[in-house]
Amino acid sequence: MDFKNLMEKMKITASQAAEAAGKAADVASKKAGSVVENTKLNLQIMDINSDIEILYKEIGRSVYLTHTGVEVDADELENKLIIIDEKLQLIESIKNELDEKKTSAKCPNCGKEYNKEDAFCASCGFELK
Protein backbone atom coordinates (compact mmCIF):
# COMPACT_ATOMS: atom_id res chain seq x y z
CA MET A 1 0.00 0.00 0.00
CA ASP A 2 1.41 3.33 -0.93
CA PHE A 3 1.43 6.44 1.17
CA LYS A 4 -1.18 8.21 -0.98
CA ASN A 5 -3.76 5.41 -0.53
CA LEU A 6 -3.08 5.31 3.19
CA MET A 7 -3.64 9.06 3.48
CA GLU A 8 -6.87 8.81 1.47
CA LYS A 9 -8.20 6.06 3.74
CA MET A 10 -7.25 8.11 6.80
CA LYS A 11 -9.08 11.10 5.34
CA ILE A 12 -12.24 9.01 4.74
CA THR A 13 -12.06 7.53 8.24
CA ALA A 14 -11.61 10.97 9.79
CA SER A 15 -14.56 12.29 7.80
CA GLN A 16 -16.76 9.39 8.95
CA ALA A 17 -15.66 9.92 12.56
CA ALA A 18 -16.45 13.63 12.33
CA GLU A 19 -19.90 12.87 10.91
CA ALA A 20 -20.59 10.35 13.68
CA ALA A 21 -19.43 12.83 16.31
CA GLY A 22 -21.72 15.48 14.83
CA LYS A 23 -24.70 13.13 14.99
CA ALA A 24 -23.85 12.18 18.57
CA ALA A 25 -23.63 15.86 19.51
CA ASP A 26 -27.05 16.50 17.94
CA VAL A 27 -28.59 13.62 19.89
CA ALA A 28 -26.96 14.79 23.13
CA SER A 29 -28.16 18.35 22.51
CA LYS A 30 -31.75 17.20 21.92
CA LYS A 31 -31.63 15.00 25.03
CA ALA A 32 -30.27 17.86 27.15
CA GLY A 33 -32.99 20.16 25.84
CA SER A 34 -35.61 17.57 26.68
CA VAL A 35 -34.22 17.14 30.20
CA VAL A 36 -34.31 20.91 30.73
CA GLU A 37 -37.93 21.10 29.49
CA ASN A 38 -39.00 18.23 31.73
CA THR A 39 -37.23 19.77 34.71
CA LYS A 40 -39.03 23.07 34.14
CA LEU A 41 -42.38 21.27 33.99
CA ASN A 42 -41.61 19.33 37.17
CA LEU A 43 -40.60 22.55 38.94
CA GLN A 44 -43.85 24.12 37.79
CA ILE A 45 -45.76 21.21 39.35
CA MET A 46 -43.84 21.70 42.60
CA ASP A 47 -44.68 25.42 42.65
CA ILE A 48 -48.36 24.74 42.02
CA ASN A 49 -48.38 22.11 44.78
CA SER A 50 -46.85 24.68 47.15
CA ASP A 51 -49.62 27.13 46.25
CA ILE A 52 -52.22 24.43 46.93
CA GLU A 53 -50.68 23.63 50.32
CA ILE A 54 -50.93 27.30 51.29
CA LEU A 55 -54.59 27.33 50.28
CA TYR A 56 -55.21 24.14 52.29
CA LYS A 57 -53.69 25.81 55.36
CA GLU A 58 -55.84 28.92 54.85
CA ILE A 59 -58.96 26.78 54.51
CA GLY A 60 -58.00 24.82 57.62
CA ARG A 61 -57.54 28.06 59.53
CA SER A 62 -60.96 29.23 58.37
CA VAL A 63 -62.53 25.96 59.52
CA TYR A 64 -60.88 26.33 62.91
CA LEU A 65 -62.01 29.94 63.22
CA THR A 66 -65.57 28.82 62.47
CA HIS A 67 -65.20 26.22 65.22
CA THR A 68 -64.19 28.95 67.68
CA GLY A 69 -67.19 31.08 66.75
CA VAL A 70 -65.52 33.56 64.42
CA GLU A 71 -67.58 34.31 61.34
CA VAL A 72 -65.77 33.39 58.11
CA ASP A 73 -66.62 34.70 54.63
CA ALA A 74 -68.16 31.72 52.81
CA ASP A 75 -67.51 33.25 49.39
CA GLU A 76 -63.82 33.59 50.16
CA LEU A 77 -63.71 29.95 51.25
CA GLU A 78 -65.53 28.86 48.08
CA ASN A 79 -63.11 30.87 45.91
CA LYS A 80 -60.15 29.11 47.52
CA LEU A 81 -61.71 25.73 46.81
CA ILE A 82 -62.27 26.71 43.17
CA ILE A 83 -58.65 27.85 42.87
CA ILE A 84 -57.48 24.50 44.27
CA ASP A 85 -59.59 22.64 41.71
CA GLU A 86 -58.13 24.74 38.88
CA LYS A 87 -54.58 24.19 40.10
CA LEU A 88 -55.13 20.43 40.37
CA GLN A 89 -56.41 20.41 36.77
CA LEU A 90 -53.33 22.36 35.69
CA ILE A 91 -51.07 19.81 37.39
CA GLU A 92 -52.90 17.00 35.61
CA SER A 93 -52.41 18.66 32.22
CA ILE A 94 -48.68 19.19 32.92
CA LYS A 95 -48.34 15.53 33.93
CA ASN A 96 -50.06 14.51 30.68
CA GLU A 97 -47.61 16.70 28.76
CA LEU A 98 -44.72 15.00 30.53
CA ASP A 99 -46.15 11.56 29.73
CA GLU A 100 -46.43 12.46 26.03
CA LYS A 101 -42.75 13.43 25.98
CA LYS A 102 -41.58 10.10 27.35
CA THR A 103 -39.63 8.04 24.85
CA SER A 104 -40.07 4.80 26.75
CA ALA A 105 -42.92 2.87 28.32
CA LYS A 106 -43.46 -0.41 30.15
CA CYS A 107 -44.49 -3.54 28.31
CA PRO A 108 -48.06 -4.49 29.25
CA ASN A 109 -47.07 -8.15 29.10
CA CYS A 110 -43.81 -8.38 31.09
CA GLY A 111 -43.40 -4.91 32.62
CA LYS A 112 -39.95 -4.27 31.13
CA GLU A 113 -39.17 -0.85 29.66
CA TYR A 114 -39.16 -0.45 25.89
CA ASN A 115 -38.64 2.39 23.42
CA LYS A 116 -41.99 3.77 22.22
CA GLU A 117 -40.78 3.38 18.63
CA ASP A 118 -40.38 -0.40 19.07
CA ALA A 119 -42.92 -2.69 17.46
CA PHE A 120 -42.12 -5.60 19.79
CA CYS A 121 -40.83 -5.88 23.36
CA ALA A 122 -37.15 -6.83 23.33
CA SER A 123 -37.64 -8.82 26.53
CA CYS A 124 -40.69 -11.00 25.81
CA GLY A 125 -41.51 -10.37 22.14
CA PHE A 126 -44.99 -8.97 22.89
CA GLU A 127 -46.40 -6.96 19.96
CA LEU A 128 -46.57 -3.35 21.12
CA LYS A 129 -48.40 -1.65 18.24
mmCIF file of C-alpha atoms in Angstrom:
data_model
loop_
_atom_site.group_PDB
_atom_site.id
_atom_site.type_symbol
_atom_site.label_atom_id
_atom_site.label_comp_id
_atom_site.label_asym_id
_atom_site.label_seq_id
_atom_site.Cartn_x
_atom_site.Cartn_y
_atom_site.Cartn_z
ATOM 1 C CA MET A 1 0.000 0.000 0.000
ATOM 2 C CA ASP A 2 1.412 3.329 -0.934
ATOM 3 C CA PHE A 3 1.433 6.442 1.175
ATOM 4 C CA LYS A 4 -1.185 8.214 -0.979
ATOM 5 C CA ASN A 5 -3.756 5.411 -0.531
ATOM 6 C CA LEU A 6 -3.080 5.314 3.194
ATOM 7 C CA MET A 7 -3.641 9.064 3.475
ATOM 8 C CA GLU A 8 -6.872 8.814 1.474
ATOM 9 C CA LYS A 9 -8.200 6.056 3.743
ATOM 10 C CA MET A 10 -7.253 8.112 6.804
ATOM 11 C CA LYS A 11 -9.085 11.099 5.338
ATOM 12 C CA ILE A 12 -12.239 9.007 4.743
ATOM 13 C CA THR A 13 -12.062 7.528 8.239
ATOM 14 C CA ALA A 14 -11.615 10.969 9.794
ATOM 15 C CA SER A 15 -14.559 12.286 7.805
ATOM 16 C CA GLN A 16 -16.756 9.391 8.952
ATOM 17 C CA ALA A 17 -15.661 9.916 12.558
ATOM 18 C CA ALA A 18 -16.452 13.626 12.335
ATOM 19 C CA GLU A 19 -19.896 12.865 10.907
ATOM 20 C CA ALA A 20 -20.590 10.348 13.678
ATOM 21 C CA ALA A 21 -19.428 12.832 16.311
ATOM 22 C CA GLY A 22 -21.722 15.483 14.835
ATOM 23 C CA LYS A 23 -24.698 13.125 14.990
ATOM 24 C CA ALA A 24 -23.849 12.175 18.574
ATOM 25 C CA ALA A 25 -23.627 15.861 19.513
ATOM 26 C CA ASP A 26 -27.046 16.498 17.939
ATOM 27 C CA VAL A 27 -28.588 13.624 19.894
ATOM 28 C CA ALA A 28 -26.959 14.792 23.133
ATOM 29 C CA SER A 29 -28.161 18.347 22.509
ATOM 30 C CA LYS A 30 -31.750 17.199 21.922
ATOM 31 C CA LYS A 31 -31.631 15.001 25.027
ATOM 32 C CA ALA A 32 -30.271 17.863 27.147
ATOM 33 C CA GLY A 33 -32.990 20.165 25.838
ATOM 34 C CA SER A 34 -35.612 17.567 26.684
ATOM 35 C CA VAL A 35 -34.219 17.139 30.203
ATOM 36 C CA VAL A 36 -34.311 20.906 30.730
ATOM 37 C CA GLU A 37 -37.925 21.100 29.486
ATOM 38 C CA ASN A 38 -39.001 18.232 31.727
ATOM 39 C CA THR A 39 -37.232 19.773 34.711
ATOM 40 C CA LYS A 40 -39.031 23.069 34.136
ATOM 41 C CA LEU A 41 -42.378 21.273 33.988
ATOM 42 C CA ASN A 42 -41.612 19.331 37.173
ATOM 43 C CA LEU A 43 -40.603 22.546 38.944
ATOM 44 C CA GLN A 44 -43.848 24.124 37.786
ATOM 45 C CA ILE A 45 -45.758 21.215 39.345
ATOM 46 C CA MET A 46 -43.841 21.697 42.602
ATOM 47 C CA ASP A 47 -44.679 25.417 42.647
ATOM 48 C CA ILE A 48 -48.356 24.735 42.020
ATOM 49 C CA ASN A 49 -48.385 22.109 44.782
ATOM 50 C CA SER A 50 -46.855 24.680 47.150
ATOM 51 C CA ASP A 51 -49.621 27.128 46.250
ATOM 52 C CA ILE A 52 -52.220 24.431 46.926
ATOM 53 C CA GLU A 53 -50.684 23.627 50.316
ATOM 54 C CA ILE A 54 -50.931 27.303 51.287
ATOM 55 C CA LEU A 55 -54.595 27.325 50.280
ATOM 56 C CA TYR A 56 -55.210 24.138 52.293
ATOM 57 C CA LYS A 57 -53.690 25.815 55.359
ATOM 58 C CA GLU A 58 -55.835 28.919 54.848
ATOM 59 C CA ILE A 59 -58.960 26.778 54.508
ATOM 60 C CA GLY A 60 -58.004 24.819 57.619
ATOM 61 C CA ARG A 61 -57.540 28.057 59.532
ATOM 62 C CA SER A 62 -60.961 29.228 58.373
ATOM 63 C CA VAL A 63 -62.531 25.959 59.523
ATOM 64 C CA TYR A 64 -60.883 26.329 62.912
ATOM 65 C CA LEU A 65 -62.013 29.944 63.220
ATOM 66 C CA THR A 66 -65.568 28.822 62.472
ATOM 67 C CA HIS A 67 -65.197 26.220 65.218
ATOM 68 C CA THR A 68 -64.190 28.954 67.684
ATOM 69 C CA GLY A 69 -67.192 31.079 66.754
ATOM 70 C CA VAL A 70 -65.521 33.557 64.424
ATOM 71 C CA GLU A 71 -67.578 34.309 61.342
ATOM 72 C CA VAL A 72 -65.770 33.394 58.109
ATOM 73 C CA ASP A 73 -66.619 34.705 54.635
ATOM 74 C CA ALA A 74 -68.161 31.717 52.814
ATOM 75 C CA ASP A 75 -67.510 33.250 49.390
ATOM 76 C CA GLU A 76 -63.815 33.588 50.165
ATOM 77 C CA LEU A 77 -63.706 29.948 51.246
ATOM 78 C CA GLU A 78 -65.533 28.856 48.075
ATOM 79 C CA ASN A 79 -63.113 30.869 45.908
ATOM 80 C CA LYS A 80 -60.149 29.106 47.523
ATOM 81 C CA LEU A 81 -61.715 25.726 46.810
ATOM 82 C CA ILE A 82 -62.271 26.709 43.171
ATOM 83 C CA ILE A 83 -58.648 27.854 42.873
ATOM 84 C CA ILE A 84 -57.478 24.502 44.275
ATOM 85 C CA ASP A 85 -59.595 22.639 41.707
ATOM 86 C CA GLU A 86 -58.133 24.736 38.884
ATOM 87 C CA LYS A 87 -54.575 24.194 40.104
ATOM 88 C CA LEU A 88 -55.130 20.432 40.368
ATOM 89 C CA GLN A 89 -56.413 20.410 36.772
ATOM 90 C CA LEU A 90 -53.327 22.356 35.687
ATOM 91 C CA ILE A 91 -51.068 19.808 37.394
ATOM 92 C CA GLU A 92 -52.904 17.001 35.614
ATOM 93 C CA SER A 93 -52.414 18.663 32.219
ATOM 94 C CA ILE A 94 -48.684 19.187 32.917
ATOM 95 C CA LYS A 95 -48.343 15.525 33.933
ATOM 96 C CA ASN A 96 -50.059 14.507 30.685
ATOM 97 C CA GLU A 97 -47.613 16.699 28.759
ATOM 98 C CA LEU A 98 -44.718 14.995 30.530
ATOM 99 C CA ASP A 99 -46.153 11.557 29.728
ATOM 100 C CA GLU A 100 -46.431 12.464 26.034
ATOM 101 C CA LYS A 101 -42.749 13.433 25.978
ATOM 102 C CA LYS A 102 -41.579 10.098 27.352
ATOM 103 C CA THR A 103 -39.628 8.038 24.851
ATOM 104 C CA SER A 104 -40.074 4.802 26.750
ATOM 105 C CA ALA A 105 -42.916 2.875 28.319
ATOM 106 C CA LYS A 106 -43.462 -0.406 30.149
ATOM 107 C CA CYS A 107 -44.487 -3.536 28.312
ATOM 108 C CA PRO A 108 -48.057 -4.487 29.248
ATOM 109 C CA ASN A 109 -47.072 -8.155 29.097
ATOM 110 C CA CYS A 110 -43.812 -8.384 31.086
ATOM 111 C CA GLY A 111 -43.403 -4.912 32.617
ATOM 112 C CA LYS A 112 -39.950 -4.267 31.128
ATOM 113 C CA GLU A 113 -39.172 -0.854 29.660
ATOM 114 C CA TYR A 114 -39.163 -0.454 25.893
ATOM 115 C CA ASN A 115 -38.636 2.391 23.423
ATOM 116 C CA LYS A 116 -41.988 3.775 22.223
ATOM 117 C CA GLU A 117 -40.781 3.383 18.633
ATOM 118 C CA ASP A 118 -40.379 -0.404 19.065
ATOM 119 C CA ALA A 119 -42.922 -2.693 17.461
ATOM 120 C CA PHE A 120 -42.118 -5.603 19.791
ATOM 121 C CA CYS A 121 -40.829 -5.883 23.364
ATOM 122 C CA ALA A 122 -37.150 -6.835 23.335
ATOM 123 C CA SER A 123 -37.640 -8.820 26.528
ATOM 124 C CA CYS A 124 -40.687 -10.999 25.815
ATOM 125 C CA GLY A 125 -41.509 -10.366 22.142
ATOM 126 C CA PHE A 126 -44.987 -8.971 22.885
ATOM 127 C CA GLU A 127 -46.396 -6.956 19.963
ATOM 128 C CA LEU A 128 -46.573 -3.346 21.117
ATOM 129 C CA LYS A 129 -48.404 -1.650 18.237
#
